[in-house]
Coordinates of C-alpha atoms in Angstrom, one line a residue:
X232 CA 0.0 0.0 0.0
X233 CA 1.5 3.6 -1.1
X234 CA 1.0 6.9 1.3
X235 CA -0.7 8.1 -0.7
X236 CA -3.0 5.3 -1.1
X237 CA -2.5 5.2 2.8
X238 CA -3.7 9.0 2.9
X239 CA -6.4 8.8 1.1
X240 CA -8.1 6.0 2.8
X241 CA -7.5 7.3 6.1
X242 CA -9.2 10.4 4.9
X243 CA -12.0 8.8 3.3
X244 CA -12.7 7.2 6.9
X245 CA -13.0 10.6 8.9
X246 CA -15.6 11.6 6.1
X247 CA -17.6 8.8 6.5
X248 CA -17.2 9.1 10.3
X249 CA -18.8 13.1 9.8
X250 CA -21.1 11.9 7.2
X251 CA -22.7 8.8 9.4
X252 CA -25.1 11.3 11.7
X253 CA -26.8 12.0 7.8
X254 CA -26.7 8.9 6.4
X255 CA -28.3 7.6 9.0
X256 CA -31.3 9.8 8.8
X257 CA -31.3 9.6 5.0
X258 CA -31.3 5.6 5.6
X259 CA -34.4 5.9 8.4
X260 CA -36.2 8.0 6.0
X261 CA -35.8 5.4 3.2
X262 CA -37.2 3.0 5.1
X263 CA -40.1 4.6 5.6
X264 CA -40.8 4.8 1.6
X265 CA -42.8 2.4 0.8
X266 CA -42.8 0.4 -3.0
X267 CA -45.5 2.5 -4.3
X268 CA -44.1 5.8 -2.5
X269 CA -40.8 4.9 -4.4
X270 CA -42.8 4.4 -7.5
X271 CA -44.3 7.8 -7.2
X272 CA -40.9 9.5 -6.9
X273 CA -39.9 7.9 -9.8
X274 CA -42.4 8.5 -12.3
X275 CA -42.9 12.1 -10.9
X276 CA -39.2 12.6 -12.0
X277 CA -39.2 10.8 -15.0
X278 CA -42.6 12.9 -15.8
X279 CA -40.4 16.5 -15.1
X280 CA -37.6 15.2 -17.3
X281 CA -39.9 14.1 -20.4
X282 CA -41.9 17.8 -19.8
X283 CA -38.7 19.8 -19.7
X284 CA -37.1 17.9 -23.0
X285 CA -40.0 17.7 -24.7
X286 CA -41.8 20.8 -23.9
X287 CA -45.2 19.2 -22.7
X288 CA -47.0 20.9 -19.9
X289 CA -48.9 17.7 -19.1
X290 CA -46.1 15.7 -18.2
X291 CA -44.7 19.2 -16.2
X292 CA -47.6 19.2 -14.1
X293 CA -47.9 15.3 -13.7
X294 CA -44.7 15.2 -12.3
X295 CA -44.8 18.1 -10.4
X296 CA -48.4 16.8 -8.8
X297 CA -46.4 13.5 -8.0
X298 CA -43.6 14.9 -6.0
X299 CA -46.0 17.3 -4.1
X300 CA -48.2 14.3 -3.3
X301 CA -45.2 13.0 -1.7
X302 CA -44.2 15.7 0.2
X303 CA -47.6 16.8 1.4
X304 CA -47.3 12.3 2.7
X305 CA -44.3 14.0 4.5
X306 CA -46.8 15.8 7.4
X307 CA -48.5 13.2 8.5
X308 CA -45.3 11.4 9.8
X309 CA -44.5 14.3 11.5
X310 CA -44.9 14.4 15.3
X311 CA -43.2 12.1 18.2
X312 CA -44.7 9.1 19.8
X313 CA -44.5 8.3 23.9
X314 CA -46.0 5.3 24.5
X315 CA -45.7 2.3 27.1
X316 CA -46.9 -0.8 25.9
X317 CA -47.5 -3.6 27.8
X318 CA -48.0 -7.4 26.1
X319 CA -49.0 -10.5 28.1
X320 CA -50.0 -14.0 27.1
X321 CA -52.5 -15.5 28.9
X322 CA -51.6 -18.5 29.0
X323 CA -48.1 -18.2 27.9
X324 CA -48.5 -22.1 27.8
X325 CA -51.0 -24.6 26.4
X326 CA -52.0 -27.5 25.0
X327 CA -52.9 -27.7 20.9
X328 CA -56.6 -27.5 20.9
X329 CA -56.8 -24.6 23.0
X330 CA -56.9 -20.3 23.3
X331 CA -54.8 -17.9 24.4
X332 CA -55.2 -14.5 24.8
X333 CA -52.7 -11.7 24.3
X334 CA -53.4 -8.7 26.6
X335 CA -52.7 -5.3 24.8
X336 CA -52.3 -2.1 27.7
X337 CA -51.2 0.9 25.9
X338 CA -50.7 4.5 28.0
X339 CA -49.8 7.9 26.5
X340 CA -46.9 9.0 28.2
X341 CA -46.5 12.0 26.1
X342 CA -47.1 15.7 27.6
X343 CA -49.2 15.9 24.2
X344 CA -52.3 14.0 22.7
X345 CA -52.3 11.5 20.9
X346 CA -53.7 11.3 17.3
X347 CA -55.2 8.1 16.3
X348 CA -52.7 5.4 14.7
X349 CA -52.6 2.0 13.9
X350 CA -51.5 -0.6 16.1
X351 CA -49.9 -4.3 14.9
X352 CA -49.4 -7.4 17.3
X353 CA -47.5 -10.3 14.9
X354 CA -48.9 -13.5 15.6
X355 CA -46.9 -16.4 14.2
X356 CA -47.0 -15.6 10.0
X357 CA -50.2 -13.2 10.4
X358 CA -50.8 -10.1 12.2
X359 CA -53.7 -8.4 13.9
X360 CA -54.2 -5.2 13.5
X361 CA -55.8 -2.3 15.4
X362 CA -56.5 1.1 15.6
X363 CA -55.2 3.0 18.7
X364 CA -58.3 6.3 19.5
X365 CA -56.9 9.5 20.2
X366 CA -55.4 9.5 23.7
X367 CA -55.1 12.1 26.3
X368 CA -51.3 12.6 27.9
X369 CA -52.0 10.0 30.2
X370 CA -54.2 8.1 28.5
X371 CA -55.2 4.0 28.2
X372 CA -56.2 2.0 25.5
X373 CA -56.6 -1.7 26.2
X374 CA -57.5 -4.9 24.1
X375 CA -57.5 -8.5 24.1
X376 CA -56.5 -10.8 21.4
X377 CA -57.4 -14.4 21.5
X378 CA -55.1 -16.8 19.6
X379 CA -56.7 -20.1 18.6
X380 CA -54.2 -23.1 18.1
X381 CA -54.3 -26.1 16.2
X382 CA -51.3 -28.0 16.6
X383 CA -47.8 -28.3 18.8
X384 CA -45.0 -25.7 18.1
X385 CA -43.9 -22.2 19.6
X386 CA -45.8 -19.0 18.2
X387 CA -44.3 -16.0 18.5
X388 CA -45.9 -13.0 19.2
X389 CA -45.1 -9.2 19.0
X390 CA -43.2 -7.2 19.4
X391 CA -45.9 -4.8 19.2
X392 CA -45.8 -1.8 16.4
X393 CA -47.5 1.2 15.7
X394 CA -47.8 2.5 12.2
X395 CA -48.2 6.1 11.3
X396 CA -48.6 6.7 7.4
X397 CA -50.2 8.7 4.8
X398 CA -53.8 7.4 3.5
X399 CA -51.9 7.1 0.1
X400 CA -50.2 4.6 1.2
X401 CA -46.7 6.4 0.0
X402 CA -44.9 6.8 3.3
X403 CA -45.1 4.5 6.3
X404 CA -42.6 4.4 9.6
X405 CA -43.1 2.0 12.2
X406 CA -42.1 1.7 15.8
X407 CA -41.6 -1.3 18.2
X408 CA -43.0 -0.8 22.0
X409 CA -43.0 -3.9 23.2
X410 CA -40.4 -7.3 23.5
X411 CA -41.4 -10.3 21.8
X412 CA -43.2 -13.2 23.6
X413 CA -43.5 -16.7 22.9
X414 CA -46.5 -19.0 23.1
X415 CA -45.6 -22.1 23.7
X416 CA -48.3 -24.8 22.3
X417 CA -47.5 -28.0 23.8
X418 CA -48.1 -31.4 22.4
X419 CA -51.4 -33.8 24.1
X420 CA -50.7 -36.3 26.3
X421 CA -52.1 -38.6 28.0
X422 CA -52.0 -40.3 31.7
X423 CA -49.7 -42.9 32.8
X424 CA -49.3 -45.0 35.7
X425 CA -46.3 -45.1 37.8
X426 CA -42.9 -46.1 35.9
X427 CA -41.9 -48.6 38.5
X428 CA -44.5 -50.9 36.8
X429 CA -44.7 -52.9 33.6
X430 CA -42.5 -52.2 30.8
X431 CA -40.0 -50.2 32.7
X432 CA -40.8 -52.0 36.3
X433 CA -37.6 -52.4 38.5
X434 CA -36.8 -48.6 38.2
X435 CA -37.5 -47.4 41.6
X436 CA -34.4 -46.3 43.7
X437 CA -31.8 -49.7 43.7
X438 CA -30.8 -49.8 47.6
X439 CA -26.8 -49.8 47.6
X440 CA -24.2 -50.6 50.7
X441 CA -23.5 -47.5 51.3
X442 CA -24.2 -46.2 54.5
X443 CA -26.6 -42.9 55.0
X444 CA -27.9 -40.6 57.3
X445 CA -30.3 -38.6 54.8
X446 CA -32.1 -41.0 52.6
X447 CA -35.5 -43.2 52.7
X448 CA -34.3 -47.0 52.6
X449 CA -34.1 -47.5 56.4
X450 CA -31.6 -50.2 57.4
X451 CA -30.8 -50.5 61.1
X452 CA -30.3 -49.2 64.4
X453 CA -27.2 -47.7 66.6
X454 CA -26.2 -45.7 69.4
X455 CA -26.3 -42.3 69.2
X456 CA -23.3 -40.7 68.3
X457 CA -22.3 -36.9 68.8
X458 CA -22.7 -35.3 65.6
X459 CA -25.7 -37.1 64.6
X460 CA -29.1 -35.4 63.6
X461 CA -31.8 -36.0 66.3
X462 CA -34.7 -35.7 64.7
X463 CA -33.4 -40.2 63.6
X464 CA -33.8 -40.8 67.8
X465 CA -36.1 -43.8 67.3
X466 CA -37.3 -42.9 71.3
X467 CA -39.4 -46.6 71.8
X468 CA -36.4 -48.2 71.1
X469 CA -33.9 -45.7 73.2
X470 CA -36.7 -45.9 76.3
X471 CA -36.0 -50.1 75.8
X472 CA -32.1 -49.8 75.9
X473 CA -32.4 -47.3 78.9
X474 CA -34.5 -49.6 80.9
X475 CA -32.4 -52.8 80.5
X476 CA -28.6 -51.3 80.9
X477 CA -30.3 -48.7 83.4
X478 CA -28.7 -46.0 81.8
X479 CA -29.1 -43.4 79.3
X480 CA -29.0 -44.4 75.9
X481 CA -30.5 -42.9 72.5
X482 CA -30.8 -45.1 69.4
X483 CA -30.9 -43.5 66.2
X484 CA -32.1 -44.9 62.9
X485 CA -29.1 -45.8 60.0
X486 CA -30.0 -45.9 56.5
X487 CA -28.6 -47.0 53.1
X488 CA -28.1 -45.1 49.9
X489 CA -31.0 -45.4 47.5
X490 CA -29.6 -44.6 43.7
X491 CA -32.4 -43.0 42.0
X492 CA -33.1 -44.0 38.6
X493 CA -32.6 -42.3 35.9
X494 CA -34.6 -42.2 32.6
X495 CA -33.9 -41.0 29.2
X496 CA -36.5 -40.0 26.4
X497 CA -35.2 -39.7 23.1
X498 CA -38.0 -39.0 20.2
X499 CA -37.1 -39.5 16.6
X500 CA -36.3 -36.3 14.5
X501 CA -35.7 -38.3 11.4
X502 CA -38.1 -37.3 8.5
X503 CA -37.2 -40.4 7.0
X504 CA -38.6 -42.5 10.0
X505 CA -42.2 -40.9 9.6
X506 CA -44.4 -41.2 6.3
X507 CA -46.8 -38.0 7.7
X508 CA -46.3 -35.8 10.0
X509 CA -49.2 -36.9 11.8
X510 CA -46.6 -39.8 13.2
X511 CA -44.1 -37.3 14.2
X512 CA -46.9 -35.3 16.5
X513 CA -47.9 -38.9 17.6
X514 CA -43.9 -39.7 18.6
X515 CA -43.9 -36.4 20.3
X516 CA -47.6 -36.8 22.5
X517 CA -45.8 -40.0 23.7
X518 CA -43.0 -39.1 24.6
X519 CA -43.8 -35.9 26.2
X520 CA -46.4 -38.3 28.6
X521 CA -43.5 -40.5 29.3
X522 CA -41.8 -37.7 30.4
X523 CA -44.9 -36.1 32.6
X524 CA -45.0 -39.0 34.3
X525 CA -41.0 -39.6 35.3
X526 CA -40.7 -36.5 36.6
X527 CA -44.3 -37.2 38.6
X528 CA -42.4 -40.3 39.9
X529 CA -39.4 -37.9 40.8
X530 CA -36.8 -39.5 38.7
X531 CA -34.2 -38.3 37.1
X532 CA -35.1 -37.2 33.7
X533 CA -33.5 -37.1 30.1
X534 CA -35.1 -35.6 27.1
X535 CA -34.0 -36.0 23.4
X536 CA -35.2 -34.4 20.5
X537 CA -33.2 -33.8 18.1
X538 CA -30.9 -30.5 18.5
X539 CA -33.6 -29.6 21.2
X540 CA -32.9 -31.4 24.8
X541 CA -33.4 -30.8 28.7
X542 CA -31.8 -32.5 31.4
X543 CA -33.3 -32.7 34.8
X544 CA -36.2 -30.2 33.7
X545 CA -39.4 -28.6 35.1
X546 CA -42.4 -29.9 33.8
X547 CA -43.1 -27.2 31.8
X548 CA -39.7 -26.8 30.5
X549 CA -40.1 -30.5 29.7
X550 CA -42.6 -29.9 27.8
X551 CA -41.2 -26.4 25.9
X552 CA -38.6 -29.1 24.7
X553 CA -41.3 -30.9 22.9
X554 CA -43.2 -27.5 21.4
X555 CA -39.6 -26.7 20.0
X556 CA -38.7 -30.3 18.4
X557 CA -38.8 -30.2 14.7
X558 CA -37.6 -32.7 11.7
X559 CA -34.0 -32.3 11.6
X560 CA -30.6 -34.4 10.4
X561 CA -30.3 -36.9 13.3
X562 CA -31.1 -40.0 12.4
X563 CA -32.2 -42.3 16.1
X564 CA -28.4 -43.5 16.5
X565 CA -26.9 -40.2 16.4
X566 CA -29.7 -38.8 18.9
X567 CA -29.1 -41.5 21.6
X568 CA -25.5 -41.0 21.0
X569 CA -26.1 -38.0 23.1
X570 CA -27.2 -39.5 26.5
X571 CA -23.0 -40.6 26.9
X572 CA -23.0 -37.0 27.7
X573 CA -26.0 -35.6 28.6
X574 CA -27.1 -38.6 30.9
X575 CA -24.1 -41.0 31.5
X576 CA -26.1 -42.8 34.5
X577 CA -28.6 -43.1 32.8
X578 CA -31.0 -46.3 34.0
X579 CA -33.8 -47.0 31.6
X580 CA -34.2 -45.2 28.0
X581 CA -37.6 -45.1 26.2
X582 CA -37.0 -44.5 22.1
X583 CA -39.9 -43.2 20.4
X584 CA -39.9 -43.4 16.2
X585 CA -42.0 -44.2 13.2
X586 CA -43.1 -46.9 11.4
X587 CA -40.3 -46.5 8.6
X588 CA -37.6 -47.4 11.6
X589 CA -36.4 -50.5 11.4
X590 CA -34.4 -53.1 13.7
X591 CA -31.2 -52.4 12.7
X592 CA -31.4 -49.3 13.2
X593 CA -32.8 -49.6 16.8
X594 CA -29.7 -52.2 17.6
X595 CA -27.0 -49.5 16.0
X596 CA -29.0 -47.0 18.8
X597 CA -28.6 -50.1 21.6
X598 CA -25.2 -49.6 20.7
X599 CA -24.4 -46.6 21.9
X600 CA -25.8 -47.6 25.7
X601 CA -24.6 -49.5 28.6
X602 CA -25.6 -53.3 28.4
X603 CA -27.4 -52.9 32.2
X604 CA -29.7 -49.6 30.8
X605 CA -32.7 -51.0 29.5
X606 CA -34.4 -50.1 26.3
X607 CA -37.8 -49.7 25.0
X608 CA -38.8 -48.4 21.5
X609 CA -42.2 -47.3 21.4
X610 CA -43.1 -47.2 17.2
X611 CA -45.8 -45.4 16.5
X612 CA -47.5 -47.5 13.2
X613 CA -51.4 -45.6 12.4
X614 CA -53.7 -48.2 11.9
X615 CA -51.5 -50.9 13.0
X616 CA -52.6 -53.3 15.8
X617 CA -50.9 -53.5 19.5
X618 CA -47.7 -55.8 18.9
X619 CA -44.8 -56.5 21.3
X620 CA -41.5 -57.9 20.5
X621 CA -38.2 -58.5 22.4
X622 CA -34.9 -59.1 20.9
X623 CA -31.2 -57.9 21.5
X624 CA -31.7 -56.1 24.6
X625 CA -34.5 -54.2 23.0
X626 CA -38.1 -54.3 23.9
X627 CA -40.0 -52.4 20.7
X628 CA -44.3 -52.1 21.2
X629 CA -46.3 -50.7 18.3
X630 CA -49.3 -48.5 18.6
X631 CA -51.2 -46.4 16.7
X632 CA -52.7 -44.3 18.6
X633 CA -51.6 -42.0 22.0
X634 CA -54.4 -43.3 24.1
X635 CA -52.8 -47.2 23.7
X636 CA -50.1 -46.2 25.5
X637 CA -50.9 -46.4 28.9
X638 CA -51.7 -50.1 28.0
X639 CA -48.5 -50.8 26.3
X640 CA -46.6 -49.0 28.7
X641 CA -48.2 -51.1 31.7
X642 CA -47.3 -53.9 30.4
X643 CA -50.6 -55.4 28.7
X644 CA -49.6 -56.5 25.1
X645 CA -47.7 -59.4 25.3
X646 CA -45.9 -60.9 22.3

């Protein structure tokens, strides 16, 4: 690079520096131009240029009517907005099938009034729209929106946006006065009975030898020793000691470990393991009740679905897991892959896929999992009858639809 070259660039850096402030406000101002306000400025320039060369009055006074149409669309942006918007879901969460209702509190914060102006909520692809009355400084407007849902997924909605513009249609700016919010649409489910039964039966807490003072499996007891907590004094048993050594003596209760269980869900993301998409909302309902009902058993709980995944999760977040699952590159093996790091101790693990899914594939997924964890693949075949199979560590039902599961689950189809 030359000085000069050097020079020159370093100078053409300061100008742009001095000239940002304008072309920022030549950039917002754009912006607010919309495709026919552009196409007026056009033709009304093209029509001056034809009038002047060619000496037509009409074209003069087209164009000139054109550009003054556009600058008289200039007013009615003119003027500064105050508000404070408020925007609240009602539910924020809920299952497909049901309503929601967006609350909409607007106040005029301004020292001035408020001129009437449209108002925008986004929700999901669509938006409702509005108009916000004339307002007082100080003034409320509120509304309610009600947001029907059909299926599973996350809607968002907002931020919300005013929108001041010429009845032309020629200019338009908008303004944002409220954060986005998310409604999350979970997927159906369905009531289970306790884990520790059927399919998955053996999972409660396995008692270990290692001695405790803080857990449930009660194993023996021993003299009080200092340091231990009181409120384990069994005092039948100390009142029996006393009497026959005839002195004083406190027994406490000694317990053993109990290792809770852990259990994994992992729900197929695969397109290719579905042939609708109907299956894949079946896969989900399944697995999102096999989930309600671990963490109702207080276990330790894995999800899995595809890039989406929560470990030791609220219910609701649970479920937010599920509303946010979508068709993606990870085929079943690559998915349970995960649990060596998300869930290495993990107990029990509970694979949910479609009818394309076959055996194989479930064993290359068995690979990837300690030989003691046990496996269950719940298949989700519409139209299909109840079918149970056991093979190569795997246990692999078939149902076709959610409200089967309980059955399956509890151990009722037999092969």
């Amino acid at each position: 690079m030359t000085p000069r070259f050097a020079t020159l660039r370093r100078w053409w850096g300061v100008l742009a520096d001095l000239a940002r402030p304008v072309t920022d406000v030549v950039r917002a101002g754009a912006d607010c131009v919309s495709g026919l306000g552009w196409t007026t400025l056009v033709l009304g320039v093209v029509a001056l240029a034809a009038g002047w060369v060619l000496g037509w009055d009409e074209f003069r006074i087209i164009g000139a009517s054109l550009l003054v149409l556009l600058g008289l669309s200039v007013l009615f942006l003119i003027g500064r907005t105050q508000l404070e918007v408020d925007l609240e879901l009602s539910p924020a969460r809920l299952v497909a099938g049901d309503s929601s209702a967006a609350h909409v509190h607007v106040t005029n914060v301004a020292r001035t009034p408020l001129l009437p102006v449209g108002l925008e909520v986004p929700v999901g692809e669509a938006s409702a729209r509005f108009t916000l009355p004339a307002l007082v400084p100080g003034g409320t407007f509120e509304d309610v929106l009600v947001i029907p849902t059909e299926s599973r997924g996350v809607i968002p909605v907002g931020p919300v946006r005013t929108q001041r513009g010429d009845p032309f249609g020629l200019l338009r700016r908008e303004l944002e006065w409220s954060e986005g919010l998310d409604l999350f649409v979970h997927p159906r489910t369905v009531a289970l009975e306790s884990l520790g039964s059927g399919l998955l039966r053996d999972l409660e807490g396995q008692t270990s030898n290692d001695v405790s003072m803080s857990d449930l499996a009660f194993h023996t007891l021993r003299e009080y020793e200092p340091g231990d907590d009181r409120r384990y004094i069994h005092w039948r048993s100390s009142a029996k000691a006393s009497g026959a050594s005839g002195q004083s003596a406190f027994m406490v209760r000694q317990f053993l470990d109990t290792r809770r269980s852990h259990v994994a869900v992992v729900v197929d993301v695969d397109e290719a393991a579905y042939t609708h998409p109907d299956e894949f909302e079946l896969a989900l309902s399944c697995g999102a009740s096999v989930t309600l009902r671990a963490l109702a058993d207080e276990m330790e709980t894995t999800v899995v679905c595809g890039t989406q995944s929560a470990v030791q999760p609220a219910p609701h977040t649970a479920l937010d897991t599920y509303s946010r699952a979508a068709f993606g590159p990870w085929p079943l093996p690559a998915a349970t892959s995960r649990l060596g790091t998300l869930a290495p101790d993990v107990s029990a693990v509970v694979l949910v896929t479609g009818p394309l899914t076959t055996f194989e594939v479930l064993q290359r997924a068995r690979a990837y999992l300690a030989p003691q964890v046990r496996l269950v693949a719940v298949q989700v075949v519409p139209d299909s009858a109840l079918s149970y199979r056991e093979g190569a560590g795997i246990v692999v039902v078939t149902l076709a639809e959610l409200s089967e599961l309980p059955l399956v689950l509890a151990g009722g189809v037999t092969a």
